[in-house]
Coordinates of C-alpha atoms in Angstrom, one line a residue:
M1 CA 0.0 0.0 0.0
K2 CA 2.9 2.4 0.8
K3 CA 4.5 1.8 -2.6
F4 CA 1.1 2.6 -4.3
D5 CA 0.8 5.8 -2.3
K6 CA 4.3 6.8 -3.4
L7 CA 3.2 6.1 -7.0
V8 CA 0.3 8.5 -6.5
A9 CA 2.6 11.1 -5.0
V10 CA 5.1 10.8 -7.9
F11 CA 2.3 11.2 -10.4
L12 CA 1.2 14.4 -8.7
A13 CA 4.8 15.7 -8.6
V14 CA 5.2 15.0 -12.3
Y15 CA 1.9 16.9 -13.0
L16 CA 3.2 19.9 -11.1
I17 CA 6.5 19.9 -12.9
I18 CA 4.8 19.7 -16.3
S19 CA 2.4 22.5 -15.4
L20 CA 5.1 24.8 -14.2
G21 CA 7.2 23.9 -17.2
L22 CA 4.4 24.9 -19.6
L23 CA 4.0 28.3 -17.8
V24 CA 7.7 29.0 -18.1
L25 CA 7.8 27.8 -21.8
F26 CA 4.8 29.9 -22.8
Q27 CA 6.2 33.0 -21.0
G28 CA 9.5 32.6 -22.9
I29 CA 7.7 32.4 -26.2
D30 CA 5.6 35.4 -25.3
K31 CA 8.7 37.5 -24.5
R32 CA 10.5 36.4 -27.7
E33 CA 7.5 37.3 -29.9
N34 CA 6.9 40.6 -28.1
S35 CA 10.4 41.8 -29.1
E36 CA 10.4 40.7 -32.7
Y37 CA 8.0 43.4 -34.0
K38 CA 10.2 46.1 -32.4
V39 CA 13.1 44.8 -34.4
E40 CA 11.1 45.1 -37.6
I41 CA 10.0 48.7 -36.7
N42 CA 13.6 49.7 -36.2
R43 CA 14.7 48.2 -39.5
I44 CA 12.1 50.1 -41.4
Y45 CA 12.6 53.3 -39.4
F46 CA 16.4 53.5 -40.0
G47 CA 15.9 52.4 -43.6
L48 CA 13.9 55.5 -44.5
V49 CA 15.7 58.2 -46.4
K50 CA 15.5 61.4 -44.4
G51 CA 15.0 64.8 -46.0
S52 CA 13.0 63.4 -48.8
S53 CA 9.3 62.8 -49.3
F54 CA 7.8 59.8 -47.5
T55 CA 7.3 56.7 -49.6
E56 CA 5.7 53.6 -48.0
P57 CA 8.3 50.9 -47.8
D58 CA 7.9 47.3 -49.2
L59 CA 6.6 45.2 -46.3
S60 CA 6.4 41.9 -48.1
S61 CA 9.5 40.6 -46.2
Y62 CA 8.2 41.6 -42.8
E63 CA 6.1 39.2 -40.6
F64 CA 4.6 41.6 -38.1
I65 CA 4.5 45.1 -39.7
K66 CA 1.4 45.4 -41.9
S67 CA 1.5 49.1 -42.8
V68 CA 3.5 52.4 -42.3
S69 CA 1.8 55.8 -42.6
F70 CA 3.2 59.3 -42.3
L71 CA 1.7 62.5 -40.7
P72 CA 3.7 65.6 -41.8
E73 CA 4.6 68.0 -39.0
Y74 CA 2.5 70.9 -40.4
L75 CA -0.6 68.6 -40.4
S76 CA 0.0 67.4 -36.8
K77 CA -1.2 70.7 -35.5
S78 CA -4.7 70.0 -36.5
N79 CA -6.7 68.0 -33.9
E80 CA -8.8 66.4 -36.6
N81 CA -5.7 65.1 -38.4
L82 CA -4.2 63.8 -35.1
D83 CA -7.4 62.0 -34.2
K84 CA -7.5 60.4 -37.6
F85 CA -3.8 59.4 -37.4
Y86 CA -4.2 57.9 -33.9
K87 CA -7.4 56.0 -34.8
S88 CA -7.0 52.2 -34.6
N89 CA -6.8 50.4 -37.9
N90 CA -8.7 47.1 -38.1
G91 CA -8.0 46.4 -34.5
M92 CA -4.2 46.2 -35.1
E93 CA -1.8 47.5 -32.6
Y94 CA 0.4 50.4 -33.6
E95 CA 3.4 52.4 -32.5
I96 CA 4.2 56.2 -33.2
K97 CA 7.7 57.4 -33.8
P98 CA 8.8 61.0 -34.6
W99 CA 10.8 61.4 -37.8
Y100 CA 13.7 63.9 -37.8
D101 CA 16.0 65.2 -40.3
G102 CA 18.8 66.3 -38.1
D103 CA 17.1 68.6 -35.5
K104 CA 14.2 69.3 -37.8
L105 CA 11.0 67.4 -37.1
L106 CA 9.6 66.1 -40.4
G107 CA 6.5 64.5 -38.9
F108 CA 5.3 61.3 -37.3
L109 CA 5.5 57.7 -38.5
R110 CA 2.8 55.2 -37.6
F111 CA 3.7 51.5 -37.7
D112 CA 0.7 49.2 -37.7
Y113 CA 1.6 45.7 -36.6
I114 CA 0.2 42.3 -35.5
N115 CA 1.7 41.1 -32.2
S116 CA 1.4 37.3 -32.3
K117 CA 2.0 36.8 -28.7
V118 CA 0.8 33.7 -27.0
D119 CA -2.9 33.7 -26.3
N120 CA -3.4 33.2 -22.6
S121 CA -6.7 31.4 -23.3
F122 CA -4.8 28.7 -25.1
L123 CA -2.5 28.2 -22.1
L124 CA -5.6 28.1 -19.9
K125 CA -7.1 25.4 -22.1
V126 CA -4.0 23.3 -22.0
E127 CA -3.8 23.6 -18.2
I128 CA -7.5 22.7 -17.9
I129 CA -7.1 19.6 -20.1
L130 CA -3.9 18.6 -18.2
L131 CA -5.7 19.1 -14.9
M132 CA -8.7 17.0 -16.1
F133 CA -6.4 14.2 -17.2
V134 CA -4.5 14.2 -13.8
V135 CA -7.8 14.3 -11.8
S136 CA -9.1 11.3 -13.9
M137 CA -5.9 9.4 -13.4
I138 CA -5.8 10.2 -9.6
S139 CA -9.4 9.1 -9.3
I140 CA -8.6 5.8 -11.1
L141 CA -5.6 5.2 -8.9
L142 CA -7.5 6.0 -5.7
Y143 CA -10.3 3.7 -6.9
I144 CA -7.8 0.9 -7.5
R145 CA -6.3 1.6 -4.1
N146 CA -9.5 1.6 -2.1
S147 CA -11.5 -1.0 -4.1
I148 CA -8.9 -3.5 -5.0
I149 CA -5.5 -3.2 -3.3
K150 CA -6.8 -2.3 0.2
P151 CA -9.4 -5.1 0.3
F152 CA -6.8 -7.6 -1.1
N153 CA -4.4 -6.7 1.7
I154 CA -7.1 -7.6 4.2
L155 CA -7.9 -10.8 2.3
S156 CA -4.2 -11.8 2.1
E157 CA -4.2 -12.4 5.9
M158 CA -6.8 -15.2 5.6
P159 CA -4.6 -17.8 3.7
Y160 CA -1.9 -17.2 6.3
E161 CA -4.3 -17.9 9.1
L162 CA -5.6 -21.0 7.4
S163 CA -2.0 -22.2 6.9
K164 CA -1.6 -22.0 10.7
G165 CA -4.7 -24.0 11.3
N166 CA -6.8 -21.1 12.5
F167 CA -10.2 -21.9 11.0
K168 CA -12.4 -19.8 13.4
G169 CA -11.9 -16.4 11.8
D170 CA -14.7 -15.3 9.5
M171 CA -14.7 -12.8 6.6
K172 CA -17.6 -10.5 6.0
E173 CA -19.4 -11.0 2.8
S174 CA -18.8 -8.4 0.2
K175 CA -20.8 -7.2 -2.8
D176 CA -17.5 -6.1 -4.4
R177 CA -17.5 -7.4 -7.9
Y178 CA -13.8 -8.1 -7.7
F179 CA -13.6 -10.1 -4.4
G180 CA -17.2 -11.1 -3.6
K181 CA -16.8 -14.6 -5.1
F182 CA -13.3 -14.9 -3.7
I183 CA -14.4 -14.1 -0.2
W184 CA -17.3 -16.6 -0.6
G185 CA -14.7 -19.2 -1.7
I186 CA -12.3 -18.5 1.1
N187 CA -15.1 -18.8 3.7
L188 CA -16.2 -22.1 2.0
L189 CA -12.6 -23.3 2.2
R190 CA -12.3 -22.3 5.8
E191 CA -15.6 -24.1 6.7
N192 CA -14.5 -27.2 4.8
L193 CA -11.1 -27.3 6.4
D194 CA -12.7 -26.8 9.8
Y195 CA -15.1 -29.6 9.1
H196 CA -12.3 -32.0 8.0
K197 CA -10.3 -31.0 11.1
I198 CA -13.1 -31.9 13.4
K199 CA -13.7 -35.1 11.4
E200 CA -10.0 -36.0 11.6
L201 CA -10.0 -35.5 15.4
K202 CA -13.1 -37.6 15.6
L203 CA -11.5 -40.4 13.5
Q204 CA -8.4 -40.3 15.6
K205 CA -10.5 -40.6 18.7
E206 CA -12.4 -43.5 17.2
K207 CA -9.2 -45.1 16.0
K208 CA -7.7 -44.8 19.5
L209 CA -10.8 -46.4 21.1
L210 CA -10.8 -49.1 18.5
L211 CA -7.2 -50.0 19.1
I212 CA -7.8 -50.0 22.9
S213 CA -10.9 -52.2 22.5
I214 CA -9.1 -54.6 20.1
S215 CA -6.0 -54.7 22.3
H216 CA -8.2 -55.6 25.2
D217 CA -10.0 -58.3 23.2
I218 CA -6.8 -59.7 21.8
Q219 CA -5.3 -59.8 25.3
T220 CA -7.7 -62.5 26.5
P221 CA -7.0 -65.2 23.8
L222 CA -3.3 -64.2 23.8
N223 CA -3.0 -64.9 27.6
T224 CA -4.8 -68.3 27.0
I225 CA -2.3 -69.2 24.3
K226 CA 0.6 -68.2 26.5
L227 CA -0.8 -70.3 29.4
Y228 CA -1.3 -73.4 27.3
A229 CA 2.1 -73.0 25.6
K230 CA 3.8 -72.7 29.0
A231 CA 2.0 -75.8 30.3
I232 CA 3.1 -77.8 27.2
A233 CA 6.7 -76.5 27.5
E234 CA 6.9 -77.5 31.2
E235 CA 5.3 -80.9 30.5
V236 CA 2.4 -80.2 32.9
Y237 CA 0.1 -82.5 30.8
D238 CA 1.0 -86.1 31.3
T239 CA -1.3 -87.6 28.7
D240 CA -1.6 -87.1 25.0
E241 CA -5.3 -86.3 25.3
K242 CA -4.6 -83.3 27.5
K243 CA -1.8 -82.1 25.1
I244 CA -4.2 -82.4 22.1
L245 CA -6.8 -80.5 24.0
A246 CA -4.3 -77.7 24.8
A247 CA -3.2 -77.6 21.2
K248 CA -6.9 -77.2 20.1
Q249 CA -7.3 -74.4 22.6
I250 CA -4.2 -72.6 21.2
Q251 CA -5.6 -73.1 17.6
E252 CA -9.0 -71.7 18.6
K253 CA -7.5 -68.6 20.3
S254 CA -5.2 -68.1 17.3
L255 CA -8.3 -68.0 15.1
E256 CA -9.9 -65.4 17.3
I257 CA -6.8 -63.3 17.0
E258 CA -6.8 -63.8 13.3
N259 CA -10.4 -62.6 13.1
F260 CA -9.5 -59.5 15.1
V261 CA -6.7 -58.8 12.6
R262 CA -9.1 -59.3 9.7
D263 CA -11.5 -56.8 11.3
I264 CA -8.7 -54.3 11.6
I265 CA -7.7 -54.8 7.9
K266 CA -11.4 -54.5 6.8
T267 CA -11.9 -51.3 8.8
T268 CA -8.8 -49.6 7.4
S269 CA -9.6 -50.7 3.8
E270 CA -13.1 -49.3 3.9
E271 CA -13.9 -45.7 3.0
I272 CA -10.9 -43.6 3.9
L273 CA -12.0 -40.2 2.5
E274 CA -15.5 -38.8 2.5
I275 CA -15.9 -37.7 -1.1
E276 CA -19.0 -35.7 -1.9
V277 CA -20.3 -35.9 -5.5
V278 CA -23.1 -33.7 -6.8
D279 CA -25.6 -35.9 -8.7
G280 CA -26.1 -33.9 -11.9
E281 CA -25.2 -33.5 -15.5
F282 CA -22.7 -31.4 -17.5
Y283 CA -21.6 -30.9 -21.1
L284 CA -18.4 -32.7 -22.2
K285 CA -17.1 -29.5 -23.8
D286 CA -17.2 -27.7 -20.5
L287 CA -15.0 -30.4 -19.0
I288 CA -12.5 -30.5 -21.9
D289 CA -12.2 -26.7 -22.1
K290 CA -11.4 -26.6 -18.4
V291 CA -8.7 -29.3 -18.9
I292 CA -7.1 -27.5 -21.9
L293 CA -7.1 -24.2 -20.1
T294 CA -5.4 -25.7 -17.1
Y295 CA -2.9 -28.0 -18.7
K296 CA -2.1 -26.8 -22.3
E297 CA 0.3 -24.1 -21.2
K298 CA 1.8 -26.4 -18.5
C299 CA 2.6 -29.0 -21.1
N300 CA 4.1 -26.4 -23.4
L301 CA 6.4 -25.3 -20.6
K302 CA 7.4 -28.9 -20.0
M303 CA 7.9 -29.5 -23.7
I304 CA 5.3 -32.3 -23.7
D305 CA 3.1 -32.9 -26.8
F306 CA -0.4 -32.4 -25.5
M307 CA -3.0 -33.6 -27.9
V308 CA -6.8 -33.5 -27.6
E309 CA -8.6 -35.4 -30.4
G310 CA -11.9 -34.3 -31.8
Y311 CA -15.2 -35.2 -30.0
N312 CA -18.9 -34.7 -30.1
N313 CA -20.3 -32.5 -27.4
K314 CA -22.6 -34.6 -25.2
L315 CA -24.5 -34.2 -22.0
V316 CA -23.0 -36.7 -19.6
K317 CA -24.0 -37.7 -16.1
G318 CA -21.8 -36.6 -13.1
D319 CA -20.2 -33.8 -11.3
L320 CA -18.2 -31.4 -13.5
D321 CA -15.8 -30.4 -10.7
R322 CA -15.2 -34.0 -9.6
A323 CA -14.8 -35.2 -13.2
F324 CA -12.1 -32.5 -13.6
E325 CA -10.5 -33.7 -10.4
V326 CA -10.3 -37.2 -11.8
I327 CA -8.6 -36.1 -15.1
S328 CA -6.4 -33.7 -13.1
N329 CA -5.1 -36.6 -10.9
I330 CA -4.4 -38.7 -14.0
L331 CA -2.5 -35.9 -15.8
E332 CA -0.5 -35.0 -12.6
N333 CA 0.5 -38.7 -12.5
A334 CA 1.5 -38.5 -16.2
F335 CA 3.8 -35.5 -15.4
K336 CA 5.2 -37.3 -12.4
Y337 CA 5.7 -40.9 -13.7
G338 CA 5.7 -40.4 -17.5
D339 CA 8.7 -39.8 -19.7
G340 CA 7.6 -36.3 -20.6
K341 CA 7.1 -37.0 -24.4
E342 CA 3.4 -37.2 -25.1
I343 CA 0.0 -37.0 -23.4
K344 CA -3.1 -37.7 -25.6
I345 CA -6.8 -37.5 -24.8
S346 CA -9.1 -39.3 -27.1
F347 CA -12.9 -40.0 -27.1
F348 CA -15.1 -42.9 -27.9
E349 CA -18.8 -43.8 -27.5
E350 CA -19.9 -47.3 -26.5
D351 CA -23.2 -48.6 -25.2
Y352 CA -24.7 -45.1 -24.6
C353 CA -21.6 -44.2 -22.6
Q354 CA -19.0 -41.5 -23.2
L355 CA -15.4 -42.8 -22.9
I356 CA -12.4 -40.5 -22.3
K357 CA -9.1 -42.2 -22.8
I358 CA -6.0 -40.5 -21.4
F359 CA -2.6 -41.9 -22.6
N360 CA 0.9 -40.9 -21.6
T361 CA 4.2 -42.3 -22.7
G362 CA 6.6 -43.8 -20.2
D363 CA 7.6 -47.1 -18.5
V364 CA 4.7 -49.4 -17.4
V365 CA 4.4 -51.0 -14.0
S366 CA 4.7 -54.7 -13.5
Q367 CA 1.7 -57.0 -13.7
N368 CA 1.7 -57.5 -9.9
E369 CA 1.8 -53.8 -9.2
F370 CA -0.8 -53.1 -11.9
N371 CA -3.3 -55.2 -10.0
H372 CA -3.0 -52.8 -7.0
I373 CA -2.8 -49.3 -8.6
F374 CA -6.3 -48.4 -7.5
D375 CA -5.7 -49.5 -3.9
S376 CA -5.5 -46.9 -1.2
F377 CA -2.0 -45.9 0.0
Y378 CA -0.4 -48.1 -2.7
R379 CA 2.6 -46.8 -4.4
A380 CA 4.4 -48.7 -7.2
S381 CA 8.2 -49.1 -7.5
N382 CA 8.4 -46.3 -10.0
S383 CA 7.2 -43.8 -7.3
E384 CA 10.5 -44.1 -5.3
G385 CA 11.9 -40.6 -4.7
K386 CA 8.7 -38.9 -5.8
Q387 CA 6.2 -37.1 -3.6
G388 CA 2.8 -38.7 -3.1
N389 CA 0.6 -40.7 -0.7
G390 CA -0.8 -43.4 -2.9
L391 CA -4.4 -42.0 -2.8
G392 CA -4.7 -40.3 -6.3
L393 CA -6.0 -43.2 -8.3
Y394 CA -8.0 -44.5 -5.3
I395 CA -9.8 -41.2 -5.2
C396 CA -10.4 -41.3 -9.0
K397 CA -12.0 -44.7 -8.7
S398 CA -14.2 -43.6 -5.8
I399 CA -15.4 -40.5 -7.6
M400 CA -16.2 -42.4 -10.8
E401 CA -18.1 -45.0 -9.0
K402 CA -20.1 -42.4 -7.1
M403 CA -21.0 -40.8 -10.5
D404 CA -22.2 -44.1 -11.7
G405 CA -19.2 -44.4 -13.9
E406 CA -16.1 -46.5 -14.2
I407 CA -12.3 -46.2 -14.6
F408 CA -10.0 -48.7 -16.2
A409 CA -6.2 -48.8 -16.6
E410 CA -4.2 -50.4 -19.3
C411 CA -0.6 -51.1 -19.9
E412 CA 0.2 -50.3 -23.5
K413 CA 3.3 -50.8 -25.6
E414 CA 4.7 -47.3 -25.1
G415 CA 3.0 -46.2 -21.8
M416 CA 0.0 -46.2 -19.6
S417 CA -3.6 -45.3 -20.4
F418 CA -6.7 -44.7 -18.3
T419 CA -10.2 -44.8 -19.6
L420 CA -13.1 -43.0 -17.9
V421 CA -16.6 -44.1 -18.6
F422 CA -19.5 -41.6 -18.1
R423 CA -23.1 -42.5 -18.5

């Protein structure tokens, strides 16, 4: 904000300098032109032949002097002649000089001239136009300052607070056309983060209670196993029947522990993320336009051939934002695990379904790894040294299933492809 205020101050200073400069410039022109007509009068005056009858000089080479008239000395005594001689001629300015021949007064010379000095009204018009321009620019700058920069400085604090985990602060709704939707989005993000934080704490609590409960439940069969194992080791049982009975008890308790472990695995493999999908419809073109707008330039910067084949615009079932999330996850994986040569999106129609195939060149995963690529938290061997949590494709599959669609993967000769099926 301070830098912007300095910009406004500099703009005003430049205006003042220009305004004063114009005044000085026009005054200099005015003085120069005021002296030029006097030079011409003196040239004509000293060029006249004294002692002879007056002859009007040739004025074609003079810029300011338009006429020269002579009033003899003997006629100057008449008031009528004087009034006529001094009368203005067509609004021109004039100057009277006495004409001598030695000490003898011959008469008076009248020089009619046009003084082309700077018109003050022109300078005033220039100053007014300049002032109007400056006022307009200052108004625009102040509008930008108060309506855009100042609100943005206030908004810039919210992401910082969110990054620290402070989700309780609220931002007042604004009808400002620049930030109204942004504020709404920030508030929605804050509420969403707050909701997931509460949910995460709840899940952690449930997880802790589950572990405590399972630990307690496992402890009982585990103690039984330890007891029977100790009895067998110390040869407490003197008959084979008792030993067989103890072995059966160990086996039963082992099965109980195995069931507990299976329950843990089942619980952790169930819904990990709560993904909300809007049950609606959208046009295929809207989805592809959004993909191209987001990733075309990114591919150009990475020197990747990004090709989108032709398609027929169709109304498909699903959530536009979630569908874009699916394609985005696949493309981000292509950037991360592909060889950076080519990404191609092609389209097919089959059994009243719209198929979108996304192919990228690169090394394929092994058959064993391929069978698990849609599992949660699974990362193949080609992910070593690369950031990720193994949830991307799991989320893609969950979203497509919730939109009544499907997703398939295929290892091709030169890379990997993923096919999305929309109803």
